[in-house]
Every structure is written in structure tokens, then in C-alpha cells.
Coordinates of C-alpha atoms and ligand atoms in Angstrom, one line a residue:
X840 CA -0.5 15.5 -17.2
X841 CA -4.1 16.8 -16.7
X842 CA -6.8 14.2 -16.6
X843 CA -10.9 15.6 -17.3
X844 CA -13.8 14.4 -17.9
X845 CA -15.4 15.6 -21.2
X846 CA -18.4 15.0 -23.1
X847 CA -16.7 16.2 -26.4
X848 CA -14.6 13.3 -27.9
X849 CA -12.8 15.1 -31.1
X850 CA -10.7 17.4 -29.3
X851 CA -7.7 14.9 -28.6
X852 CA -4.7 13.9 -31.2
X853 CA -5.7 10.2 -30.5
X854 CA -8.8 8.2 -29.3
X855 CA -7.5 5.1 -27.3
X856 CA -10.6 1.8 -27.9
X857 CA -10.6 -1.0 -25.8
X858 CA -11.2 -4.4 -28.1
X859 CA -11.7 -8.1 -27.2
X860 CA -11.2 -10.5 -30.0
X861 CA -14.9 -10.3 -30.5
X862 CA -15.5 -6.7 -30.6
X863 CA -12.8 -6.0 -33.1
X864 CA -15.2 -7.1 -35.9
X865 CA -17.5 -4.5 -35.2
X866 CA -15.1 -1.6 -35.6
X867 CA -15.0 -0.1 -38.9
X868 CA -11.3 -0.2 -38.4
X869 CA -11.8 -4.2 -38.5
X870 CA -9.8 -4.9 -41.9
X871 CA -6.7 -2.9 -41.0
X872 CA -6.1 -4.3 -37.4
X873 CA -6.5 -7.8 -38.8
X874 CA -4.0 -6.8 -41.4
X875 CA -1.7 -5.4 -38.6
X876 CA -2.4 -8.6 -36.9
X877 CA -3.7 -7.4 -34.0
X878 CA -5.8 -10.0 -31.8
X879 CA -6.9 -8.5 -29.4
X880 CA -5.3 -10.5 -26.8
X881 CA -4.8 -8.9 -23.0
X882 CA -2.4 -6.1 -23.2
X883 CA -1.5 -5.8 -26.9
X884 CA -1.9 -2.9 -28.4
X885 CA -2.1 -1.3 -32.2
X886 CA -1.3 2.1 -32.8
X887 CA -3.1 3.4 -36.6
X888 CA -1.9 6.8 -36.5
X889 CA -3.5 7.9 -39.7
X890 CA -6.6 7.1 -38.1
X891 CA -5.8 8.6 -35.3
X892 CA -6.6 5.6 -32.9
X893 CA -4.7 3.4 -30.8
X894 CA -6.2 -0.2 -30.3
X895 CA -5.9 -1.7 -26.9
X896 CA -6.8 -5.2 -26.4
X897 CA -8.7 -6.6 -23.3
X898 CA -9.9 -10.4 -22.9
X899 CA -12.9 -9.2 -21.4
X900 CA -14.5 -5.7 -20.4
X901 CA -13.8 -6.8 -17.0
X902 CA -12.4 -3.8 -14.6
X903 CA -9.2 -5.4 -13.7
X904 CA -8.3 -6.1 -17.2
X905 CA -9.3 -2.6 -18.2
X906 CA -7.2 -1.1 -15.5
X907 CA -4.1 -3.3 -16.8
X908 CA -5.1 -2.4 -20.4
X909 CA -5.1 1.2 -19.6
X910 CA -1.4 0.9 -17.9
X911 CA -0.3 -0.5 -21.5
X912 CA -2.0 2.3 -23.3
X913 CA -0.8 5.3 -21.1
X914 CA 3.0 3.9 -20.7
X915 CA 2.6 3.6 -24.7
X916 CA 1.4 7.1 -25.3
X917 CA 3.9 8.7 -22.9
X918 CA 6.7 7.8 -24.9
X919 CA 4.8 9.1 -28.4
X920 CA 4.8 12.7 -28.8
X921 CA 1.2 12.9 -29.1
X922 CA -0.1 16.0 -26.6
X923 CA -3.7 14.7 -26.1
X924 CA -5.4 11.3 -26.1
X925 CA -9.0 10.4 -25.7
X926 CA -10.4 7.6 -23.5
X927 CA -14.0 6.3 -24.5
X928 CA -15.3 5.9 -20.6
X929 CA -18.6 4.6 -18.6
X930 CA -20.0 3.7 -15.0
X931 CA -18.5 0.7 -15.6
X932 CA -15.4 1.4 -16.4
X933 CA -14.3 5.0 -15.3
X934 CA -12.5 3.9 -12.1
X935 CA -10.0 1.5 -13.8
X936 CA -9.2 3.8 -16.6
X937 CA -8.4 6.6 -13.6
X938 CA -6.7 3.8 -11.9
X939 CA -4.5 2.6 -15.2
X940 CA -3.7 5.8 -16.1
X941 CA -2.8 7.4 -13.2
X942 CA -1.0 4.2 -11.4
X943 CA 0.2 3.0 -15.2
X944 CA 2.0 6.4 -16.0
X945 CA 3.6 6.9 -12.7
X946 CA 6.9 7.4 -13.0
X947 CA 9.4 8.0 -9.4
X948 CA 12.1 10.7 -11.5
X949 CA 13.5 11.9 -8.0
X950 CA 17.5 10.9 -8.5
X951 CA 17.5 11.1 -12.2
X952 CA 19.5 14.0 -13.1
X953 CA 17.6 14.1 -16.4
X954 CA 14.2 12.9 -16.6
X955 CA 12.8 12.2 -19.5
X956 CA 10.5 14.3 -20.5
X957 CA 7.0 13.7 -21.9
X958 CA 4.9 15.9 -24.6
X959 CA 1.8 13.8 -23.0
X960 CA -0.6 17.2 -21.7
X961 CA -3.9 16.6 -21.5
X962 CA -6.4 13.2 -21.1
X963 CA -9.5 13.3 -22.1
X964 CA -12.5 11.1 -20.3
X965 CA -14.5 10.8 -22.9
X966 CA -18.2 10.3 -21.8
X967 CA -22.3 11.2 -22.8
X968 CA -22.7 12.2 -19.2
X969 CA -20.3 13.9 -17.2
X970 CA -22.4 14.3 -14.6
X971 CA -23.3 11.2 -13.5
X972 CA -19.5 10.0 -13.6
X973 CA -18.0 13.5 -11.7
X974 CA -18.2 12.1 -8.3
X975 CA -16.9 8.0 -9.1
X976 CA -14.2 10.3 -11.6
X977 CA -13.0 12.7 -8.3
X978 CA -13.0 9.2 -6.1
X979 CA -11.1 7.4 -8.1
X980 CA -8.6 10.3 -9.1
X981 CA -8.2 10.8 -5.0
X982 CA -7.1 7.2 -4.5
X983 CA -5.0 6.9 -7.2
X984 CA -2.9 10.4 -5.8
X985 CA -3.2 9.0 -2.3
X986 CA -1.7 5.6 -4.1
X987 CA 0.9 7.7 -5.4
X988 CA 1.4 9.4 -2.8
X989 CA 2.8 6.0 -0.7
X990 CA 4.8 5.4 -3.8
X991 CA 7.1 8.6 -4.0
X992 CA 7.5 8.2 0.1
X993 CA 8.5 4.0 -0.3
X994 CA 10.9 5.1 -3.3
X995 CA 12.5 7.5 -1.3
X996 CA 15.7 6.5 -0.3
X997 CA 17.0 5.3 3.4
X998 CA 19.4 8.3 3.6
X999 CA 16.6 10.9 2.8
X1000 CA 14.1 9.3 4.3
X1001 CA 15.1 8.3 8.0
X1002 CA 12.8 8.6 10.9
X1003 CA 12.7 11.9 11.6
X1004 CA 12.3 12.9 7.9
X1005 CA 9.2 10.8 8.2
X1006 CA 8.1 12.7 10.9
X1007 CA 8.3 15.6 8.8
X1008 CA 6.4 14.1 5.8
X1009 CA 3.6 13.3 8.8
X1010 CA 3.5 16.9 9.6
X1011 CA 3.1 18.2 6.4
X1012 CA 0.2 15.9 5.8
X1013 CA -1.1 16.5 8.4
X1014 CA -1.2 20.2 8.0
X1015 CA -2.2 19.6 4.4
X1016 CA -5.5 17.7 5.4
X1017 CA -6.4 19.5 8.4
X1018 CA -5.3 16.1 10.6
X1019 CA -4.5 15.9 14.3
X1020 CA -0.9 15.3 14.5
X1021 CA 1.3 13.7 17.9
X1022 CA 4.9 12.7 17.1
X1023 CA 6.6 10.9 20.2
X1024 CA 10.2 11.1 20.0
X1025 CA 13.2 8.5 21.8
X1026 CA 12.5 10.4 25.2
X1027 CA 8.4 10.1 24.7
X1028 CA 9.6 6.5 23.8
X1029 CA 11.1 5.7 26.9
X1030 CA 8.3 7.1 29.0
X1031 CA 5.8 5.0 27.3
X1032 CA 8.2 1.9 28.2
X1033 CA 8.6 1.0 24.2
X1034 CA 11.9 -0.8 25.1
X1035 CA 11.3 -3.3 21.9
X1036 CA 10.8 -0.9 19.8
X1037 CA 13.6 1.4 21.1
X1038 CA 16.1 -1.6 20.9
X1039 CA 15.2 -2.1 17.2
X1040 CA 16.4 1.6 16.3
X1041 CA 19.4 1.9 18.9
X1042 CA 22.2 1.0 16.9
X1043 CA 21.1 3.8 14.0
X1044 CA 22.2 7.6 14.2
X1045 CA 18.4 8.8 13.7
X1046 CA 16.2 8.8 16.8
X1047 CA 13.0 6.5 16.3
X1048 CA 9.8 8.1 15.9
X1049 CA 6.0 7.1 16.8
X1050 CA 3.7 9.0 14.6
X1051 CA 0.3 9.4 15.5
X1052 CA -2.4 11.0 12.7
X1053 CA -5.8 11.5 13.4
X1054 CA -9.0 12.5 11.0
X1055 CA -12.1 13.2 12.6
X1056 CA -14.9 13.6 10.1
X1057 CA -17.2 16.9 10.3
X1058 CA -20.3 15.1 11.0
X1059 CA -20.8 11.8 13.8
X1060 CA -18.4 9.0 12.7
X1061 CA -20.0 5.8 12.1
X1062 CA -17.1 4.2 13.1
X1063 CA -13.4 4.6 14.5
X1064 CA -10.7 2.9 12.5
X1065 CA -7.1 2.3 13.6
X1066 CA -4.4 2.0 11.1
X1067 CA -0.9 0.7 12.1
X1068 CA 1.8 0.8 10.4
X1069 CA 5.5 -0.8 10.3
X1070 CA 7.9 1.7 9.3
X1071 CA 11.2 0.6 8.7
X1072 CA 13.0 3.1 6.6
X1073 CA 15.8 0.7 6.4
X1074 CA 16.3 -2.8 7.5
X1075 CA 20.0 -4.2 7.6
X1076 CA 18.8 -7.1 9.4
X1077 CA 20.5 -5.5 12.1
X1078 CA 23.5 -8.2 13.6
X1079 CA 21.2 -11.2 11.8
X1080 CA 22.5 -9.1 9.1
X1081 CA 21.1 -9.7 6.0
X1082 CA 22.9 -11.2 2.9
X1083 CA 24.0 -8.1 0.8
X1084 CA 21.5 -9.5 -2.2
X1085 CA 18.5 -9.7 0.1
X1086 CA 19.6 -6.2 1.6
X1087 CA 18.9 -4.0 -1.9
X1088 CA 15.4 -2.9 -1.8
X1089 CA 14.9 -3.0 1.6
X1090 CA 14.0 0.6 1.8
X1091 CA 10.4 -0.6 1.4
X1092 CA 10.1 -2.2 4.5
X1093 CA 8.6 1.1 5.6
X1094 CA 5.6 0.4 3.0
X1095 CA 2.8 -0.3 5.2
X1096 CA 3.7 3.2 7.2
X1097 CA 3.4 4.9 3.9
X1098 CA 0.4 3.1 2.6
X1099 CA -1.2 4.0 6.2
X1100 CA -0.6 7.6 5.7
X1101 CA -1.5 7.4 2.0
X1102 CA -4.6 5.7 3.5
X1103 CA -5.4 8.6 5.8
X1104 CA -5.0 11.1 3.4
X1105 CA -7.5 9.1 0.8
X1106 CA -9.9 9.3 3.7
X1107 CA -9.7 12.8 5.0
X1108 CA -9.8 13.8 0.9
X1109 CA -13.1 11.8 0.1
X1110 CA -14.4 13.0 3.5
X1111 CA -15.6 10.1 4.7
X1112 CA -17.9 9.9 7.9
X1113 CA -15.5 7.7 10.0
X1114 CA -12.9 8.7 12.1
X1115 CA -9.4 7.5 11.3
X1116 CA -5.9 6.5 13.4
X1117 CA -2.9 6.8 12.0
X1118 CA 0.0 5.1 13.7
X1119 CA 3.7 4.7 12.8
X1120 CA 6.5 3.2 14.3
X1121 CA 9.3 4.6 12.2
X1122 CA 12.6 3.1 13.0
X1123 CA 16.2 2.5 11.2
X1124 CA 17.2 -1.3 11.8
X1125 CA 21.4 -0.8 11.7
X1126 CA 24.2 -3.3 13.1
X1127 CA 27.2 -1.2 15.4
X1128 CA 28.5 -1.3 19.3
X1129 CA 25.1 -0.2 20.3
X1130 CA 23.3 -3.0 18.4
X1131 CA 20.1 -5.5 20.1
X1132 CA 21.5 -8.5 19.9
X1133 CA 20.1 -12.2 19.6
X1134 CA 20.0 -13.7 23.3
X1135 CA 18.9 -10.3 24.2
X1136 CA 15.4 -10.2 26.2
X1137 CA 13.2 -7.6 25.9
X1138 CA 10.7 -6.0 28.0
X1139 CA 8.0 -5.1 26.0
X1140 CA 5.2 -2.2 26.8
X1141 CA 2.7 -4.9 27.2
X1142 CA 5.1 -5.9 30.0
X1143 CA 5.3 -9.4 27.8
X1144 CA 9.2 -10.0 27.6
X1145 CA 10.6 -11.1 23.8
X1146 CA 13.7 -13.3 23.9
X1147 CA 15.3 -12.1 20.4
X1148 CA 16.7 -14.7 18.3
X1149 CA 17.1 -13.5 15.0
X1150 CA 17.2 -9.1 14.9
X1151 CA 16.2 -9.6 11.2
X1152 CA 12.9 -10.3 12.6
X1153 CA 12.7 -6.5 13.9
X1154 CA 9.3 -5.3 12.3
X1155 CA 7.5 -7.3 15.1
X1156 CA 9.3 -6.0 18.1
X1157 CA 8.3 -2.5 16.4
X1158 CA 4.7 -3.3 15.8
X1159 CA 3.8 -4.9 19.4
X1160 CA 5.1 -1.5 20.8
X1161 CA 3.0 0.1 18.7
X1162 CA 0.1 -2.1 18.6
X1163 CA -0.1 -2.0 22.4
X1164 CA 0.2 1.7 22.3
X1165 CA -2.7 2.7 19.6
X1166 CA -5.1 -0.3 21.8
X1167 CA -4.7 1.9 25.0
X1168 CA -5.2 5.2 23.0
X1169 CA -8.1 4.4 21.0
X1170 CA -11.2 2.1 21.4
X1171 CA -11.3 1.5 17.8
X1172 CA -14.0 -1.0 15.8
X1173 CA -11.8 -1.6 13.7
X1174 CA -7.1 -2.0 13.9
X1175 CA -5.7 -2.9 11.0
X1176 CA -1.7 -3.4 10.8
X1177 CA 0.4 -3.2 7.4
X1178 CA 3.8 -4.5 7.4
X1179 CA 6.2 -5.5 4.9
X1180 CA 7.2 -8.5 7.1
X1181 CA 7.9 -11.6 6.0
X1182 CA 9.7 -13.1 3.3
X1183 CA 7.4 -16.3 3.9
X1184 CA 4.6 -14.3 2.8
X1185 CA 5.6 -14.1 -0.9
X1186 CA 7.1 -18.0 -0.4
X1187 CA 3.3 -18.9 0.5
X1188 CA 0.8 -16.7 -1.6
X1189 CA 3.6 -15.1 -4.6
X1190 CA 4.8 -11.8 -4.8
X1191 CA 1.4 -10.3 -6.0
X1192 CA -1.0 -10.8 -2.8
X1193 CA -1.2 -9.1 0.5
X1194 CA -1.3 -12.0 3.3
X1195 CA -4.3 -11.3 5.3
X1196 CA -4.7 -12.9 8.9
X1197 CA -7.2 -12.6 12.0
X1198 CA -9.0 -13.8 14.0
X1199 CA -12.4 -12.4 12.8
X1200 CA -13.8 -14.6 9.5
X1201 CA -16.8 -12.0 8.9
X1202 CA -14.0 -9.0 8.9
X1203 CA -11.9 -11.0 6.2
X1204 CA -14.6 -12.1 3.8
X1205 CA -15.0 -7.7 4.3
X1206 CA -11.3 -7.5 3.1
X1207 CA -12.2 -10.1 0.6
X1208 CA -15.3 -8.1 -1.2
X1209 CA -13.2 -4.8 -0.8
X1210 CA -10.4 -6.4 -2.7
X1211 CA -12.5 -7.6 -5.6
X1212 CA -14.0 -4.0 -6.0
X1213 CA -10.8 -2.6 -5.7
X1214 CA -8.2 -4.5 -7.6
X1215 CA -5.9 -5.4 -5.1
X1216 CA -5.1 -9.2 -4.4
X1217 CA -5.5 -10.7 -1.2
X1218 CA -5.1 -14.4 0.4
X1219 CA -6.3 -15.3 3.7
X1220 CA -3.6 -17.2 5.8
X1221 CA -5.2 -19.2 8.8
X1222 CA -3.6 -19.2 12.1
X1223 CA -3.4 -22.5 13.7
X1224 CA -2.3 -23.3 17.5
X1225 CA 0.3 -26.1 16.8
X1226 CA 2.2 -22.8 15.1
X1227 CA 1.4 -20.5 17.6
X1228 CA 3.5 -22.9 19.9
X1229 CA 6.8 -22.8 17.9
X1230 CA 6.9 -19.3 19.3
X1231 CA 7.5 -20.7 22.8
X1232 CA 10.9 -19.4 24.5
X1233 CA 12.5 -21.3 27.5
X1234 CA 13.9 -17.8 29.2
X1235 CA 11.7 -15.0 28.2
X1236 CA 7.2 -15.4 28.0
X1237 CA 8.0 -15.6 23.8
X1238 CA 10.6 -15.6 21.0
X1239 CA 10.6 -13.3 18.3
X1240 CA 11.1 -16.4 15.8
X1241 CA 9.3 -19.6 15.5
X1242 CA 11.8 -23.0 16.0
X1243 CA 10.5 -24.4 12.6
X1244 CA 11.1 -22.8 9.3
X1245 CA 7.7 -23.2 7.8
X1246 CA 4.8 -21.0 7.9
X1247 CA 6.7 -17.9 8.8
X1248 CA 4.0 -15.6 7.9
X1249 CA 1.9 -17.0 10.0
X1250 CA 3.9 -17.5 13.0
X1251 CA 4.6 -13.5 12.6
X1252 CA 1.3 -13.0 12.5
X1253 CA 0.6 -15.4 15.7
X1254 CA 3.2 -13.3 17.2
X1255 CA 1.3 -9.9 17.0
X1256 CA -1.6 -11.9 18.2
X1257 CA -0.1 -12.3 21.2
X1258 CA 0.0 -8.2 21.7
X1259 CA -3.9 -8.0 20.7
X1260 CA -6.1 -7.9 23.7
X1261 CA -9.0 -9.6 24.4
X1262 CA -11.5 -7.6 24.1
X1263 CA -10.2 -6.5 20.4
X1264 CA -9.3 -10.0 18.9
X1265 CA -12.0 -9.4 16.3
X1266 CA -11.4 -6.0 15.8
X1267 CA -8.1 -7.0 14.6
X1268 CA -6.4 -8.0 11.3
X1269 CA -2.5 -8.2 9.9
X1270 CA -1.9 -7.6 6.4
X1271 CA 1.4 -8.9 5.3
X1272 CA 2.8 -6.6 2.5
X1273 CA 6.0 -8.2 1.9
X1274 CA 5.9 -9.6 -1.8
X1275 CA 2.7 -6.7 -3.0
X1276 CA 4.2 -3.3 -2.2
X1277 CA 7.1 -3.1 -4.1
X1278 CA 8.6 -4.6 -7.8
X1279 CA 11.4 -4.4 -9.8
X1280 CA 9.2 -5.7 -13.0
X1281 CA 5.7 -3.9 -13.6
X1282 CA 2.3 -6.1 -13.7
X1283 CA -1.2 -5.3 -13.7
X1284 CA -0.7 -0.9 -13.0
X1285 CA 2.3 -1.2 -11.0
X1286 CA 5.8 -0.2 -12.7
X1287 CA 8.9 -0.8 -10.7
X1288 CA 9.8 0.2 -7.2
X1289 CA 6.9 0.9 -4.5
X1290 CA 3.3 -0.4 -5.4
X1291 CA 1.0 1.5 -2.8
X1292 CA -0.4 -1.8 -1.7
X1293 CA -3.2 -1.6 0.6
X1294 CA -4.1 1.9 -0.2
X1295 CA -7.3 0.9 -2.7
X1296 CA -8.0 -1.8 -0.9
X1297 CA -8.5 0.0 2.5
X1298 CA -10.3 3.3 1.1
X1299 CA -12.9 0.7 -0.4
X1300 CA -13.1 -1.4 2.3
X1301 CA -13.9 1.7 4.8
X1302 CA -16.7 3.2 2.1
X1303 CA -18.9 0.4 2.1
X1304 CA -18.6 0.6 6.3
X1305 CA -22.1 1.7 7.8
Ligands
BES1625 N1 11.5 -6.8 6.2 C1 11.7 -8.2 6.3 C2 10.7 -9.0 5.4 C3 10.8 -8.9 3.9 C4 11.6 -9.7 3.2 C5 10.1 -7.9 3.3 C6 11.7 -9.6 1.8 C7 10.1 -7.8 1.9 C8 10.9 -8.6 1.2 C9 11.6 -8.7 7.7 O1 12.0 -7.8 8.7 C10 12.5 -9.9 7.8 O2 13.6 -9.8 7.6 N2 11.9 -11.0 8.1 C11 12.6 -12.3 8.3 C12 12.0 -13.0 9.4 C13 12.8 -14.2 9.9 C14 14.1 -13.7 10.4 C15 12.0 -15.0 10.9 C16 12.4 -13.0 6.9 O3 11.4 -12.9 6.3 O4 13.4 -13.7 6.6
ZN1626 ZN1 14.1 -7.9 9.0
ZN1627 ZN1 11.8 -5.8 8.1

């Protein structure tokens, strides 16, 4: 499907409109779509193929509802066998239309041995200037790839994407984009004293991998950003195995490694003046004779021991490896960590929203801003010391599980805190990914399977940095 921006509006089979109830009346189409009983409510649509139109309503001309209305429209047109379709786009609306069409019409066809096929060729961005809209038009179309992009790597499945096949996918990124590329293998592992994470991946026939991209822009960086991401390709729960309903889908729990490298390639693509740290700790979380065990204590690279309790709560053991590795490797401004990490997350803020968590208030009402321009939901959860204390452990210096079973999210989050340094407290923020980066029903421009959470978000949040 080719997507371009056009100042000549007949050359499509089909113009797609966006109508609120209000607007409706002005259409001369008015009389038949009242006929048709169309409304104009959020997400409906009315196809009058004589006229060659397709009515798509919105509540309001609000971006977010665009971007959803968009989704509707595209999905609808893909199975038509129109070849060409029209969008009627503005400044105001060009990135959600991208956004809905190219996020709406994804479709992850990997293990289907016949894919349906669609006739769908060519969109048309329909506008009076193309000018002015060619740069927000290339933006947009970059994130929405990059978003993609994390999508087809999440969807993947565990036994084609292990950790060393997601060292691969690093590598051909990296080569791609013109990145700096360091990939630390089990023996690289053991030198850098990564014993947690190294115990999370021991019982699984792949060696764990720490993946470390860099982009460095062409001119002075205005600032250095370090992304970290947890990057479990599969997670069994390990011994704490996990029931067998709870264990389908949890291929994803390697989203916030793919929506870091997604993230990195948005950046290196738009060129942005800031120079960016990609780190992974890719690891398979596997039960066998060779499996970390609850009791087990575990001497982090901090030099912090972790008395394991649960191994289902592996994601953590991964990221303070890696958390203490990128803080000695980098003085970044900014570290941000992605992690698909607690269940708790969804239980407190639904399955839509990213849990965001920190120390810094300024740095989160940054998050905040870049998620209303971008699209993507976020809720702040606050850290608190009475739960930071439920962490304590009477034989190691902390336990990898809180003693109570409320506010997990937070107590994970408190957990990593502990593996921040002092110096980078406000530098630092954990986004818990848990419930946003993956569905098995669509809503807003996600269908099912892997969402590409955090990807908009982040390439908004870093443009607006000065
Ligand atoms: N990967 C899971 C978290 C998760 C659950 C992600 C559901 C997406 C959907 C994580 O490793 C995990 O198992 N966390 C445990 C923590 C508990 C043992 C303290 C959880 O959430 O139950
Ligand atoms: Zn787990
Ligand atoms: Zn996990």
C-alpha cells in the first residue's frame, strides 16, 4: 500500500469524509446518509458507492478520534476491492490519518500460509498545500514504520525469536541506520558480573544477550538519552511457573526491547540532534535442572544481593543488570526503562495505559504533554516508602517480590529504584508496558497482537527536547 500526499483529489475510486453529527448537514450528501441512518457517531461508517464516498463518523475533529476513525475507515476499505481511496487532510489532522492508516491497516501475515490478499494500492492525502504538510507527512509516516516495526519483532514467535535472533534483528538495524552496535554474549556476561541476569536465562538452550545501539546525531547533541529495554522473548515464569492460561501471549514480554529499538530507529530516521542508547537485555525465562530457583540469592552487578522469591518476577533481575550497566557506560540526561512487567499494572490503570513512575515530577508532566500530542495513554503511579519496605528480605539486602499483594507495579518499580544511583534519580523513569503493548481485541489503531507502545510517545517526547 503506497501512501502520498497529493493536491489532486479526483484521481482515487473513493473519497473517505470525516462527519460529526453536526457536519453531516452540511454535506450535500445529507439526505442519503440520514436515509442510510448514519449518525455520525464515533467509528461508524457509511459506504455510498455510487457516489463514490465513504462516510466516517467522528464525535469531534479531535486527533485521537480522527486517528481511531481512520483505523475504521482503512480496515473497511481493505477488505473492498476498491484500488485507491482519497483522504481529505490538513495541519491539523495529517498525523492521525498517517497514524490510523498505517497502524489501522497493519496486519502481522508471517505464519499464515495464505494471506489474504488486498486490491487496496494506492492512498491518496488529499490536501491544497503539499508543501507545507511534506515534512509533518514524512514524520509521521517514520513513526508509524518505526511503530510497525516493534510490532512484526513482538509478534514474532518465541521459537524464532530467541535471544540470539534478537541479536541479529539488532545488527541489521543497526547496519540499516548507520548505528553503533556492541552485543555482549553469556561469556561478556560473566565478566561484567550480570549474575541476575545470567540466572534468569540459565535454564533456556539460547545464550542471553545484552544489546547495546547507539545513534549519534551529525551535528552536537543537545542531549544524551538512554533507552532500556526488558527483553524477554519468552517468559514461562520459570519454576514460579506460570498457569498455562496466563502463559499464551507471553512472547510479548520482550515489548519494551522492541519498542526501544523501534524507538532508535524513529530517531536516527527523523535525524534528530540528540544522541540515543539503546540497551537490551534479551533473555529466555525456561523451568529445567539448570533452573534459578526461589530461595536462591543473587549477586547482582551493583554488588546489591536479590533473594528470589517468585522467578516469575524475572524481568527485574534482568533490568537491574542492565540498568547498572547502561549508568556506568553512559552519563545520560535522560534513562528511560520499558518493560512489560507487571500484571498489577493493567489491575491498577486497565489494559490501555503505560504505567509511568519516577522520581522526577517535571520529567513526568514531560511524559504527560508528549502523550497528549502523541496519542499514547499514560498514568502516573506514585512511589511511596511504606511500599518500598515490603521489599525488605531477612537473608539477602532485598527480595525480588514485595510481602503484600497490593501495588505490585509499584513495588517493581521501587525495586529498580533501588539499582538507580544517586546522582541519576531524576534522570530516571519506568514505564510499565504490561497491559498497552499487546491485544487480542483491537481499540483506538491497534489490531490484535503487539501494539508498539511507547514508540509515539517517546519520538514525541524527545522532539520537543531542547
Ligand atoms: N511478564 C510478566 C508480567 C506480565 C503479566 C506482562 C501479564 C504482561 C501481561 C512478569 O514477568 C511477571 O510475571 N510478573 C509477575 C510478578 C509477580 C510474580 C510479583 C506478575 O505480574 O504476576
Ligand atoms: Zn514473569
Ligand atoms: Zn516477564
Amino acid at each position: 500500500m503506497d501512501i502520498q500526499l497529493t493536491n489532486n483529489v479526483d484521481n482515487a475510486d473513493i473519497l473517505v469524509d470525516f462527519l460529526t453529527k453536526d457536519t453531516i448537514k452540511t454535506k450535500e450528501n445529507a439526505e442519503i446518509l440520514e436515509l442510510a441512518g448514519f449518525l455520525g457517531e464515533q467509528d461508524s461508517i457509511c459506504f455510498l458507492h455510487e457516489k463514490k464516498y465513504l462516510a466516517c463518523g467522528v464525535d469531534e475533529a479531535s486527533e485521537d478520534l480522527i486517528r481511531s476513525a481512520s483505523s475504521v475507515a482503512i480496515k473497511t476499505l481493505k477488505a473492498s476491492k476498491y484500488t485507491s481511496a482519497s483522504f481529505v487532510v490538513n495541519q491539523e489532522n495529517i498525523k492521525a490519518v498517517v497514524e490510523g492508516i498505517i497502524l489501522g491497516g497493519y496486519e502481522y501475515t508471517r505464519y499464515k500460509s495464505k494471506p489474504k490478499e488486498s486490491t487496496l494500492e494506492n492512498i491518496n492525502l488529499v490536501c491544497d498545500d503539499v508543501k507545507s504538510l511534506q515534512n509533518p507527512f514524512e514524520e509521521a509516516v517514520i513513526v508509524a514504520e518505526a511503530t510497525c516495526y516493534t510490532r512484526d519483532i513482538v509478534n514474532t514467535i518465541p521459537e524464532d525469536l530467541h535471544p540470539e535472533s534478537f541479536a541479529k534483528i539488532a545488527i541489521e538495524l543497526a547496519q540499516e541506520n548507520s548505528l553503533e552496535c556492541n552485543i555482549l554474549a553469556e561469556d561478556r556476561l560473566k565478566d561484567e558480573k550480570m549474575e541476575a541476569m545470567l540466572a534468569v536465562g540459565r535454564a533456556s538452550r539460547h545464550e542471553s544477550q545484552l544489546i547495546h545501539l547507539t545513534y549519534k546525531p551529525k551535528t552536537k547533541a543537545k542531549k544524551i538519552i538512554s533507552l532500556v529495554g526488558k527483553g524477554l522473548t519468552y517468559d514461562s515464569g520459570g519454576l514460579s511457573l506460570k498457569p498455562s492460561t496466563s502463559m499464551v501471549t507471553m512472547k510479548m514480554d520482550k515489548a519494551g526491547a522492541c519498542a526501544v529499538l523501534g524507538m532508535i530507529k524513529a530517531i536516527s530516521e527523523l535525524k534528530l540532534d540528540v544522541e540515543v542508547h539503546a540497551f537490551i537485555g534479551a533473555v529466555e525465562n525456561m523451568i529445567g535442572g539448570d533452573a534459578y530457583k526461589p530461595d536462591d540469592v543473587l549477586v547482582t552487578r551493583s554488588g546489591k544481593t536479590v533473594e528470589v522469591r517468585n522467578t516469575d518476577a524475572e524481568g527485574r533481575l534482568v533490568l537491574c543488570d542492565v540498568l547498572d550497566y547502561a549508568q556506568d557506560k553512559v552519563k545520560a540526561d535522560y534513562i528511560f526503562d520499558f518493560a512489560t512487567l507487571t500484571g498489577a499494572c493493567m489491575v491498577a490503570l486497565g489494559q490501555y495505559t503505560t504505567g509511568v513512575m519516577g522520581h522526577s515530577n517535571k520529567l513526568k508532566h514531560g511524559i504527560f504533554d508528549a502523550a497528549n500530542n502523541s496519542g499514547e495513554l499514560v498514568g502516573s503511579l506514585p512511589f511511596n516508602r511504606h511500599l518500598k519496605m515490603l521489599l525488605k528480605s531477612d537473608i539477602g539486602d532485598i527480595s525480588n517480590v514485595s510481602s503484600k499483594p497490593y501495588g505490585g507495579a509499584i513495588t517493581a518499580g521501587l525495586f529498580l529504584d533501588n539499582f538507580i544511583k544517586e546522582e541519576n534519580k531524576d534522570k530516571w523513569l519506568h514505564f510499565d508496558i504490561a497491559g498497552s503493548a499487546y491485544t487480542e481485541s483491537p481499540w483506538d489503531c491497534n489490531v490484535y497482537g503487539a501494539t508498539g507502545a511507547g514508540v509515539r510517545l517517546i519520538s514525541s517526547f524527545i522532539k520537543t527536547i531542547e
